[in-house]
Amino acid sequence: MDAAAAAECLALSKTAPGRAQLLDSGRLDALCAELDALAAEPRAPDDSQAILLTLLRTLRNACAAGAPAAAALQRRGMHASAPRLAAAAARACQSQQQEQQQQEQQQQEQQQEQQQQVLLAASQLMANMSAACPACAAVLWQQLFPSVLQLLLGVKQGAVHEALALTALNCVRASGAALEELTGLEAGGVWLQLLAPLMALPGAAPAGAGNDNLCLLIRAVVLRHGRLQQLMACLDVGQQQRSDADAGAAAAGAAPCAADALPASFQANVAHVALLHVVALEVGTVPAAAPPPPPEQQEQQQQPSEQPSEQPSEQQQAALPWLRCAAALLSVLAARAAGPGARPGSVAGFALEVTLQVLKAVASREDGGAGLVAFAEQPGAVGGDCVAQLHALGVTARALAMLRELGPPPKPRHQQAEEARRRAEQGAPAPPAERAPPYAGYRGDLVALLSNLVHARRRVQDAVLAAGGVELLLSNTNLDERDPMAREWALWAVRNLCAGNEAVQRHIAAFQAVAPVQTPELDRLGKELQLDQLTQRLRLVDKPGSAGAGPSAGAGAAAVPPAQPPQHR
């Protein structure tokens, strides 16, 4: 076949009547045979390479005719020829990148570009074949996974990654075996290559960061099939060695790890951060569904138990598997990234940040997560309130504990500087250093998560009240200069706590002022605050020994900007 005939076939493949003509006339079989013959040439000349590229593009376009065209290509063995051609092109691209051959630079670049085009066309052909016919997708996956797929992904070309991610997505949709293999430990290398552009690794193609097909693949694997724990395991580079150790421990009688839990030896890495970042984004893309019954109606049907049970509740058992894994991640990462001795800026801190982003995305859904439950393929799943599931999994209690460990917002910098100056003048020792958050915005993320968890959910509100969370959230209404949005979220959280909950309202109304707080600004003005025990109102008065006007009451005290709110008990 010459170049003109190949170009004619390519033109036909661009229209629906032309594709039908190629299929009905049998020319599609002839094109497959011609492509195999050209691919078998050990060192094809440049014109033959151009014809081969044209034939690949023609077959790629022909898949738009649907399942009959894909089946015809499968009969001619294209499910095996396309991966073989793509692998040969990938090896050629890598060898030309690594080896310095004694050729003219321009000629070398032309050859490399031609091989990249062959690789791209073959990858797109596989994506179209797998989309047109589930049977083709199943046999194509057998040819690709794992070695060929990992080889092709090793070429840092964004368009190739997009086509291969789409191929993997089509195979997962068509074959349960593909899903099982893609979430097993053997798939770790494939996922590392897919996520490499998101990890900003050396040599990664920036264009890969916009791989929408990768996002769709992660959404299908995690949100539809619930395989977050399996992906976290296969991305753990040391998991294989620890799995052998766990197997030995199990043989010795140790309890096995739950399917949705994380092993005690789990170590977060940059790939986990990239994966969770995509999951957090995709949670918001799942279409909304009809929300569950109002939380008040649900709680009338389900009486809360007074004492916690050691057995998992029905809501815990019915929770989506990936939600259970996210809740377990929060506990593990909180101890490592936000606990005593943790260093800010660690990988565990970044993993904790994106885990909170995932949980925030779930809690902020208007449908309460009903769309996520409807989207998931979980036989026997009951209920559609993912926020209630998170609460049952202990996320509310864990977030409160993390916020309590963080401590109250630090004083403004100018107050800290004034206190440091006064201690230096008095020779007083410096106070212990405050614990630094694991990342910037940590306090705001915790308060935002709690604010959404308590919204219109009486059971969660009552749990926060019983755990002392009202006082904790009120203390965070003070400004944290390092995380100013935390104050806004705290105000919203208090509003959500009080909405429709008279117990919380009475609890706050019963607060009594203990003593006013004297600030350095008031000292410089020669003023002090006094608390009227009868009216519980503050008065601004002159300090003893200072000259000034008489006392002012009521609103005058509130007019002093630096004054801190009274302490509560």
Coordinates of C-alpha atoms in Angstrom, one line a residue:
M1 CA 0.0 0.0 0.0
D2 CA 1.3 3.4 -0.9
A3 CA 0.9 6.6 1.0
A4 CA -1.9 7.9 -1.3
A5 CA -4.0 4.8 -0.7
A6 CA -3.4 5.0 3.1
A7 CA -4.4 8.7 3.1
E8 CA -7.6 7.8 1.2
C9 CA -8.6 5.2 3.9
L10 CA -7.8 7.8 6.6
A11 CA -10.2 10.3 4.9
L12 CA -12.9 7.6 4.8
S13 CA -12.5 6.9 8.5
K14 CA -13.4 10.5 9.4
T15 CA -17.0 10.2 8.4
A16 CA -19.8 7.7 9.4
P17 CA -20.5 6.6 5.9
G18 CA -16.8 6.1 5.2
R19 CA -16.4 4.0 8.3
A20 CA -19.3 1.9 7.3
Q21 CA -17.8 1.5 3.8
L22 CA -14.5 0.3 5.3
L23 CA -16.3 -2.2 7.5
D24 CA -18.7 -3.6 4.9
S25 CA -16.2 -3.8 2.1
G26 CA -13.7 -5.8 4.1
R27 CA -11.0 -3.2 3.6
L28 CA -10.7 -3.0 7.4
D29 CA -9.3 -6.5 7.4
A30 CA -6.9 -5.6 4.6
L31 CA -5.7 -2.6 6.6
C32 CA -5.0 -4.7 9.6
A33 CA -2.9 -7.2 7.5
E34 CA -1.0 -4.3 6.0
L35 CA -0.3 -2.8 9.4
D36 CA 1.0 -6.1 10.7
A37 CA 3.3 -6.5 7.7
L38 CA 4.8 -3.0 8.2
A39 CA 5.2 -3.6 11.9
A40 CA 7.1 -6.8 11.1
E41 CA 9.8 -5.0 9.2
P42 CA 13.0 -4.8 11.4
R43 CA 14.0 -1.3 10.2
A44 CA 11.3 0.2 8.2
P45 CA 12.2 3.2 6.0
D46 CA 10.7 6.6 6.8
D47 CA 7.9 6.3 4.2
S48 CA 6.8 3.0 5.6
Q49 CA 6.8 4.5 9.1
A50 CA 4.5 7.3 7.8
I51 CA 2.2 4.7 6.2
L52 CA 2.1 2.7 9.5
L53 CA 1.2 5.9 11.4
T54 CA -1.6 6.6 8.9
L55 CA -3.0 3.1 9.2
L56 CA -3.0 3.3 13.0
R57 CA -5.0 6.6 12.9
T58 CA -7.4 5.0 10.4
L59 CA -8.1 2.0 12.7
R60 CA -8.4 4.4 15.6
N61 CA -11.1 6.4 13.8
A62 CA -12.8 3.2 12.6
C63 CA -13.6 2.3 16.2
A64 CA -16.2 5.1 16.2
A65 CA -18.4 2.7 14.2
G66 CA -19.0 0.9 17.5
A67 CA -18.8 -2.8 18.6
P68 CA -18.8 -4.3 15.0
A69 CA -15.7 -2.5 14.1
A70 CA -14.0 -3.3 17.4
A71 CA -14.9 -6.9 17.0
A72 CA -13.5 -7.0 13.5
L73 CA -10.2 -5.5 14.8
Q74 CA -10.1 -8.1 17.6
R75 CA -10.6 -10.9 15.1
R76 CA -7.6 -9.6 13.2
G77 CA -5.5 -9.6 16.4
M78 CA -5.3 -5.8 16.9
H79 CA -5.8 -6.3 20.6
A80 CA -2.3 -7.8 20.6
S81 CA -0.8 -5.8 17.8
A82 CA -1.6 -2.4 19.2
P83 CA 0.1 -3.0 22.6
R84 CA 3.1 -4.6 20.8
L85 CA 3.5 -1.6 18.5
A86 CA 3.0 0.9 21.4
A87 CA 5.7 -1.0 23.4
A88 CA 8.1 -0.9 20.5
A89 CA 7.6 2.8 20.1
A90 CA 8.0 3.4 23.8
R91 CA 11.3 1.5 23.9
A92 CA 12.5 3.5 20.9
C93 CA 11.5 6.8 22.5
Q94 CA 13.3 5.9 25.8
S95 CA 16.4 4.7 24.0
Q96 CA 16.6 7.8 21.9
Q97 CA 16.3 9.9 25.1
Q98 CA 18.9 8.0 27.0
E99 CA 21.5 7.2 24.3
Q100 CA 23.5 9.8 22.5
Q101 CA 23.8 8.5 19.0
Q102 CA 26.1 10.0 16.5
Q103 CA 23.5 11.6 14.3
E104 CA 22.5 15.1 13.4
Q105 CA 20.3 16.7 16.1
Q106 CA 17.5 17.5 13.7
Q107 CA 17.3 14.0 12.3
Q108 CA 17.3 12.5 15.8
E109 CA 14.5 14.8 16.9
Q110 CA 12.5 13.9 13.8
Q111 CA 12.8 10.2 14.5
Q112 CA 11.8 10.7 18.1
E113 CA 8.8 12.7 17.2
Q114 CA 7.7 10.0 14.7
Q115 CA 8.0 7.3 17.3
Q116 CA 6.0 9.4 19.8
Q117 CA 3.3 9.8 17.2
V118 CA 3.2 6.1 16.6
L119 CA 2.9 5.5 20.4
L120 CA 0.1 8.1 20.7
A121 CA -1.8 6.7 17.7
A122 CA -1.5 3.1 19.1
S123 CA -2.6 4.2 22.5
Q124 CA -5.6 6.0 21.1
L125 CA -6.5 2.9 19.1
M126 CA -6.5 0.9 22.3
A127 CA -8.6 3.5 24.1
N128 CA -11.2 3.5 21.3
M129 CA -11.3 -0.3 21.0
S130 CA -11.9 -0.7 24.7
A131 CA -14.6 1.9 24.6
A132 CA -16.4 0.3 21.7
C133 CA -16.6 -3.3 22.9
P134 CA -16.4 -4.7 26.4
A135 CA -15.1 -8.0 25.1
C136 CA -12.2 -6.2 23.3
A137 CA -11.5 -4.3 26.6
A138 CA -11.1 -7.6 28.5
V139 CA -8.7 -9.2 26.0
L140 CA -6.8 -5.9 25.6
W141 CA -6.3 -5.7 29.3
Q142 CA -4.7 -9.2 29.3
Q143 CA -2.1 -7.9 26.8
L144 CA -1.4 -4.7 28.7
F145 CA -1.2 -5.5 32.4
P146 CA 1.1 -5.0 34.0
S147 CA 4.4 -4.8 32.2
V148 CA 3.4 -3.3 28.8
L149 CA 1.2 -0.7 30.5
Q150 CA 3.9 0.3 32.8
L151 CA 6.4 0.5 29.9
L152 CA 4.0 2.8 27.9
L153 CA 3.4 5.1 30.9
G154 CA 7.1 5.4 31.3
V155 CA 7.1 7.8 28.3
K156 CA 6.4 11.2 29.8
Q157 CA 3.9 12.4 27.2
G158 CA 0.6 13.9 28.5
A159 CA -1.6 12.8 25.6
V160 CA -0.3 9.2 25.9
H161 CA -1.1 9.2 29.6
E162 CA -4.6 10.4 28.8
A163 CA -5.2 7.7 26.3
L164 CA -3.9 5.0 28.6
A165 CA -5.9 6.2 31.5
L166 CA -9.0 6.1 29.4
T167 CA -8.1 2.5 28.3
A168 CA -7.7 1.5 31.9
L169 CA -11.0 3.1 32.8
N170 CA -12.8 1.2 30.0
C171 CA -11.2 -2.0 31.0
V172 CA -12.3 -1.5 34.7
R173 CA -15.9 -0.8 33.5
A174 CA -15.9 -3.9 31.3
S175 CA -14.1 -6.5 33.5
G176 CA -14.1 -7.3 37.1
A177 CA -10.7 -9.0 36.7
A178 CA -9.2 -5.7 35.5
L179 CA -10.5 -4.0 38.6
E180 CA -9.0 -6.6 40.9
E181 CA -5.6 -6.5 39.2
L182 CA -5.5 -2.7 39.1
T183 CA -6.1 -2.5 42.8
G184 CA -3.7 -5.3 43.7
L185 CA -0.1 -4.9 45.0
E186 CA 1.2 -5.7 41.5
A187 CA -0.4 -2.5 40.2
G188 CA 1.8 -0.2 42.3
G189 CA 4.2 0.6 39.5
V190 CA 1.3 1.5 37.1
W191 CA -0.3 3.9 39.6
L192 CA 3.0 5.5 40.4
Q193 CA 3.5 6.2 36.7
L194 CA -0.1 7.5 36.3
L195 CA 0.3 9.8 39.3
A196 CA 3.8 11.0 38.5
P197 CA 2.7 14.3 36.8
L198 CA 0.7 15.2 39.9
M199 CA 3.7 14.5 42.2
A200 CA 6.0 17.0 40.5
L201 CA 8.6 14.4 40.1
P202 CA 11.7 15.0 37.9
G203 CA 10.9 14.3 34.3
A204 CA 7.2 14.4 34.7
A205 CA 5.2 16.0 31.9
P206 CA 3.3 19.1 33.2
A207 CA 0.5 18.3 30.7
G208 CA -0.3 15.2 32.7
A209 CA -1.5 17.2 35.6
G210 CA -4.6 18.0 33.5
N211 CA -5.4 14.3 32.8
D212 CA -9.2 14.3 33.2
N213 CA -9.3 10.6 32.3
L214 CA -7.1 9.8 35.3
C215 CA -9.5 11.7 37.5
L216 CA -12.4 9.6 36.0
L217 CA -10.4 6.4 36.6
I218 CA -9.8 7.3 40.3
R219 CA -13.4 8.3 40.7
A220 CA -14.5 4.9 39.3
V221 CA -12.0 2.9 41.4
V222 CA -12.5 4.7 44.7
L223 CA -15.9 6.3 44.7
R224 CA -17.8 3.6 42.7
H225 CA -16.0 0.5 43.7
G226 CA -14.7 1.6 47.1
R227 CA -11.1 0.5 46.6
L228 CA -9.3 3.4 48.5
Q229 CA -7.7 1.1 51.0
Q230 CA -6.4 -1.2 48.2
L231 CA -4.9 1.7 46.3
M232 CA -3.3 3.1 49.5
A233 CA -1.7 -0.3 50.0
C234 CA -0.4 -0.7 46.5
L235 CA 1.1 2.8 46.5
D236 CA 3.0 2.0 49.7
V237 CA 6.4 1.2 48.3
G238 CA 7.3 -0.9 51.4
Q239 CA 4.0 -2.7 51.6
Q240 CA 5.3 -5.9 50.0
Q241 CA 7.9 -6.5 52.6
R242 CA 5.5 -5.7 55.4
S243 CA 2.8 -7.9 53.8
D244 CA 5.3 -10.8 54.2
A245 CA 5.8 -9.9 57.8
D246 CA 2.1 -9.6 58.4
A247 CA 1.6 -13.0 56.8
G248 CA 4.1 -14.5 59.2
A249 CA 2.3 -12.8 62.1
A250 CA -1.0 -14.1 61.0
A251 CA 0.5 -17.6 60.8
A252 CA 1.6 -17.2 64.4
G253 CA -2.0 -16.4 65.4
A254 CA -2.1 -12.6 65.2
A255 CA -5.4 -11.0 64.2
P256 CA -5.6 -10.1 60.5
C257 CA -6.1 -6.5 59.4
A258 CA -9.6 -5.5 58.4
A259 CA -10.3 -5.1 54.7
D260 CA -11.0 -1.4 55.1
A261 CA -8.4 -0.6 57.8
L262 CA -4.8 0.4 57.4
P263 CA -1.9 -1.7 58.8
A264 CA 0.0 -0.2 61.8
S265 CA 3.1 0.0 59.6
F266 CA 1.4 2.2 57.0
Q267 CA 3.7 5.0 55.8
A268 CA 2.2 7.9 53.8
N269 CA 4.1 9.1 50.7
V270 CA 3.8 11.7 48.0
A271 CA 1.8 9.3 45.8
H272 CA -0.8 8.9 48.6
V273 CA -1.1 12.7 48.7
A274 CA -1.6 13.0 45.0
L275 CA -4.3 10.3 45.0
L276 CA -6.2 11.8 47.9
H277 CA -6.1 15.2 46.3
V278 CA -7.9 13.8 43.2
V279 CA -10.4 12.0 45.4
A280 CA -11.2 15.2 47.3
L281 CA -11.9 17.0 44.0
E282 CA -14.0 14.1 42.6
V283 CA -16.3 13.9 45.6
G284 CA -17.8 17.2 44.5
T285 CA -18.3 16.1 40.9
V286 CA -20.6 13.1 41.7
P287 CA -24.2 14.2 40.9
A288 CA -26.5 15.0 43.8
A289 CA -29.3 12.6 44.7
A290 CA -32.5 12.9 46.7
P291 CA -31.3 13.7 50.3
P292 CA -32.2 11.2 53.1
P293 CA -35.1 12.0 55.5
P294 CA -34.5 14.9 57.8
P295 CA -32.0 14.0 60.5
E296 CA -34.6 14.8 63.2
Q297 CA -37.0 12.2 61.6
Q298 CA -34.1 9.6 61.4
E299 CA -33.3 10.1 65.0
Q300 CA -36.9 9.6 66.1
Q301 CA -36.7 6.2 64.4
Q302 CA -33.3 5.3 65.8
Q303 CA -32.8 5.9 69.6
P304 CA -29.2 6.6 70.4
S305 CA -27.5 4.3 72.8
E306 CA -26.2 5.9 76.0
Q307 CA -23.1 3.7 76.3
P308 CA -20.8 3.1 73.4
S309 CA -20.8 -0.5 72.2
E310 CA -17.6 -2.5 71.4
Q311 CA -19.5 -4.0 68.4
P312 CA -19.6 -1.9 65.2
S313 CA -23.0 -0.1 64.8
E314 CA -25.3 -0.8 61.9
Q315 CA -24.4 2.6 60.4
Q316 CA -20.7 1.8 60.7
Q317 CA -21.2 -1.5 58.9
A318 CA -23.3 0.2 56.2
A319 CA -20.7 3.0 55.7
L320 CA -19.1 3.2 52.3
P321 CA -15.8 1.3 52.3
W322 CA -13.8 4.3 51.2
L323 CA -15.3 6.4 53.9
R324 CA -14.2 3.9 56.5
C325 CA -10.7 4.0 55.0
A326 CA -10.7 7.8 55.1
A327 CA -11.8 7.8 58.8
A328 CA -9.0 5.3 59.6
L329 CA -6.5 7.5 57.7
L330 CA -7.6 10.5 59.9
S331 CA -6.8 8.6 63.0
V332 CA -3.4 7.3 61.8
L333 CA -2.2 10.5 60.3
A334 CA -3.4 12.7 63.2
A335 CA -1.1 10.7 65.6
R336 CA 1.9 11.0 63.2
A337 CA 1.5 14.5 61.8
A338 CA -0.2 16.4 64.6
G339 CA 0.9 14.5 67.7
P340 CA 3.8 15.3 70.1
G341 CA 7.2 15.5 68.3
A342 CA 5.7 15.9 64.8
R343 CA 7.5 18.2 62.5
P344 CA 5.6 20.7 60.3
G345 CA 6.0 20.2 56.6
S346 CA 6.3 16.4 56.7
V347 CA 4.8 14.1 54.1
A348 CA 2.4 12.9 56.8
G349 CA 1.3 16.5 57.3
F350 CA 0.5 16.9 53.6
A351 CA -1.4 13.5 53.7
L352 CA -3.4 14.7 56.7
E353 CA -4.3 17.9 54.9
V354 CA -5.7 16.1 51.8
T355 CA -7.5 13.6 54.1
L356 CA -9.3 16.5 55.8
Q357 CA -10.0 17.9 52.3
V358 CA -11.7 14.6 51.4
L359 CA -13.8 14.6 54.6
K360 CA -14.7 18.3 54.2
A361 CA -15.9 17.6 50.6
V362 CA -18.2 14.9 51.9
A363 CA -19.6 16.9 54.8
S364 CA -20.2 19.9 52.7
R365 CA -22.4 18.2 50.1
E366 CA -25.9 19.6 50.0
D367 CA -27.5 16.1 49.7
G368 CA -25.7 14.8 52.8
G369 CA -23.8 12.3 50.6
A370 CA -26.9 10.6 49.1
G371 CA -25.3 11.0 45.6
L372 CA -22.2 9.3 46.8
V373 CA -24.2 6.3 48.1
A374 CA -26.2 6.1 44.9
F375 CA -23.0 6.3 42.8
A376 CA -21.3 3.5 44.7
E377 CA -21.7 -0.1 43.8
Q378 CA -22.1 -1.5 47.3
P379 CA -24.7 -4.3 47.6
G380 CA -26.8 -4.0 50.7
A381 CA -25.9 -0.3 51.4
V382 CA -28.5 1.4 53.5
G383 CA -29.2 5.0 54.1
G384 CA -27.8 8.0 52.2
D385 CA -26.4 10.2 54.9
C386 CA -22.6 10.0 54.6
V387 CA -22.2 12.6 57.3
A388 CA -24.1 10.4 59.7
Q389 CA -21.7 7.6 58.6
L390 CA -18.7 9.7 59.3
H391 CA -20.1 10.5 62.8
A392 CA -20.7 6.9 63.5
L393 CA -17.1 6.1 62.4
G394 CA -15.8 8.5 65.1
V395 CA -14.8 11.4 62.8
T396 CA -16.5 14.0 65.0
A397 CA -14.8 12.8 68.2
R398 CA -11.5 12.6 66.4
A399 CA -11.7 16.2 65.0
L400 CA -12.7 17.5 68.4
A401 CA -9.7 15.8 70.0
M402 CA -7.3 17.1 67.3
L403 CA -8.6 20.7 67.8
R404 CA -8.3 20.3 71.6
E405 CA -4.7 19.1 71.2
L406 CA -3.9 22.1 69.0
G407 CA -4.8 24.5 71.8
P408 CA -6.5 27.8 71.6
P409 CA -5.6 30.4 69.0
P410 CA -2.3 32.2 69.8
K411 CA -2.4 35.8 70.9
P412 CA -1.8 38.4 68.3
R413 CA 1.8 39.1 67.4
H414 CA 1.9 42.5 68.9
Q415 CA 0.6 41.2 72.3
Q416 CA 3.2 38.4 72.2
A417 CA 6.0 41.0 71.5
E418 CA 4.7 43.2 74.4
E419 CA 4.7 40.3 76.8
A420 CA 8.1 39.2 75.7
R421 CA 9.4 42.7 76.4
R422 CA 7.9 42.8 79.8
R423 CA 9.3 39.4 80.7
A424 CA 12.7 40.5 79.6
E425 CA 12.5 43.6 81.8
Q426 CA 11.4 41.5 84.8
G427 CA 13.9 38.7 84.1
A428 CA 11.1 36.2 83.9
P429 CA 11.6 32.9 81.9
A430 CA 10.0 32.5 78.5
P431 CA 6.9 30.4 78.4
P432 CA 7.0 27.0 76.6
A433 CA 6.8 27.3 72.8
E434 CA 3.4 26.7 71.3
R435 CA 2.9 23.6 69.2
A436 CA 3.1 24.5 65.5
P437 CA 0.3 23.1 63.3
P438 CA 1.3 20.4 60.8
Y439 CA 0.4 22.7 57.9
A440 CA -0.9 26.2 57.3
G441 CA -4.7 26.2 57.5
Y442 CA -4.9 23.2 59.8
R443 CA -7.1 24.9 62.5
G444 CA -9.5 26.2 59.8
D445 CA -9.9 22.8 58.2
L446 CA -10.8 21.1 61.5
V447 CA -13.3 23.8 62.4
A448 CA -14.8 23.8 58.9
L449 CA -15.2 20.0 59.1
L450 CA -17.0 20.3 62.5
S451 CA -19.1 23.1 61.3
N452 CA -20.5 21.0 58.4
L453 CA -20.8 17.9 60.6
V454 CA -23.1 19.6 63.1
H455 CA -25.3 21.3 60.5
A456 CA -29.0 20.3 61.0
R457 CA -28.0 17.0 62.7
R458 CA -29.3 16.9 66.3
R459 CA -27.4 13.7 67.2
V460 CA -24.0 15.2 66.2
Q461 CA -24.9 18.5 68.0
D462 CA -25.7 16.6 71.2
A463 CA -22.4 14.6 70.9
V464 CA -20.4 17.8 70.5
L465 CA -22.2 19.3 73.5
A466 CA -21.5 16.3 75.7
A467 CA -17.8 16.3 74.7
G468 CA -17.3 19.9 75.7
G469 CA -17.1 21.0 72.1
V470 CA -19.2 24.1 72.6
E471 CA -16.6 25.7 74.7
L472 CA -13.9 24.5 72.4
L473 CA -15.5 26.1 69.3
L474 CA -16.2 29.3 71.2
S475 CA -12.6 29.6 72.1
N476 CA -11.7 29.4 68.4
T477 CA -13.8 32.5 67.6
N478 CA -10.7 34.5 68.7
L479 CA -8.6 35.5 65.7
D480 CA -5.7 33.3 64.8
E481 CA -3.4 35.5 62.6
R482 CA -1.8 32.4 61.1
D483 CA -5.2 31.0 60.0
P484 CA -7.8 33.9 59.9
M485 CA -10.5 31.8 58.3
A486 CA -10.7 29.6 61.3
R487 CA -12.5 32.3 63.2
E488 CA -15.1 32.6 60.5
W489 CA -15.7 28.9 60.4
A490 CA -15.9 28.8 64.2
L491 CA -18.7 31.5 64.2
W492 CA -20.5 29.4 61.6
A493 CA -20.1 26.3 63.7
V494 CA -21.6 28.0 66.8
R495 CA -24.5 29.1 64.7
N496 CA -25.0 25.6 63.4
L497 CA -24.8 24.2 66.9
C498 CA -27.5 26.5 68.2
A499 CA -29.9 26.2 65.3
G500 CA -32.9 24.2 66.5
N501 CA -31.0 22.9 69.6
E502 CA -32.4 24.4 72.8
A503 CA -30.0 22.4 74.9
V504 CA -27.0 24.1 73.3
Q505 CA -28.7 27.5 73.5
R506 CA -29.4 27.0 77.3
H507 CA -25.8 25.8 77.8
I508 CA -24.3 29.0 76.2
A509 CA -26.9 31.2 78.0
A510 CA -25.8 29.8 81.3
F511 CA -22.2 30.9 80.9
Q512 CA -21.0 33.3 83.5
A513 CA -18.1 35.8 83.3
V514 CA -15.4 35.0 85.8
A515 CA -12.9 37.9 85.4
P516 CA -12.0 40.4 82.8
V517 CA -8.7 40.0 80.9
Q518 CA -6.2 42.9 81.2
T519 CA -4.3 43.6 78.0
P520 CA -1.0 45.6 77.5
E521 CA -3.0 48.2 75.5
L522 CA -5.2 48.9 78.5
D523 CA -2.1 49.2 80.7
R524 CA -0.6 51.8 78.4
L525 CA -3.8 53.8 78.5
G526 CA -4.0 53.6 82.3
K527 CA -7.3 51.8 82.1
E528 CA -8.7 48.5 83.4
L529 CA -11.9 46.5 83.1
Q530 CA -14.1 45.7 86.0
L531 CA -16.9 43.2 86.1
D532 CA -20.2 44.0 87.7
Q533 CA -21.2 40.7 89.4
L534 CA -24.9 41.7 89.5
T535 CA -25.3 42.7 85.9
Q536 CA -22.5 40.7 84.4
R537 CA -21.5 43.8 82.5
L538 CA -18.0 45.3 82.0
R539 CA -16.9 48.7 83.0
L540 CA -13.9 50.6 81.8
V541 CA -12.3 52.5 84.7
D542 CA -9.0 54.3 85.5
K543 CA -6.4 52.2 87.1
P544 CA -5.5 53.2 90.7
G545 CA -3.0 56.0 90.7
S546 CA -3.6 57.1 87.1
A547 CA -5.3 60.4 86.1
G548 CA -8.3 60.3 83.9
A549 CA -12.0 60.5 83.5
G550 CA -14.5 58.5 85.7
P551 CA -15.7 55.0 84.9
S552 CA -17.8 54.3 81.8
A553 CA -20.2 51.4 81.7
G554 CA -21.9 49.1 79.2
A555 CA -21.1 49.9 75.6
G556 CA -18.1 51.9 76.5
A557 CA -16.3 48.7 77.5
A558 CA -17.1 47.1 74.1
A559 CA -15.7 50.2 72.3
V560 CA -12.1 49.3 73.3
P561 CA -10.9 47.3 70.2
P562 CA -8.0 45.4 71.9
A563 CA -10.1 44.1 74.8
Q564 CA -10.4 40.3 74.9
P565 CA -13.8 38.7 75.7
P566 CA -14.3 37.6 79.3
Q567 CA -13.2 34.1 80.2
H568 CA -15.9 31.5 80.7
R569 CA -16.4 28.5 82.8

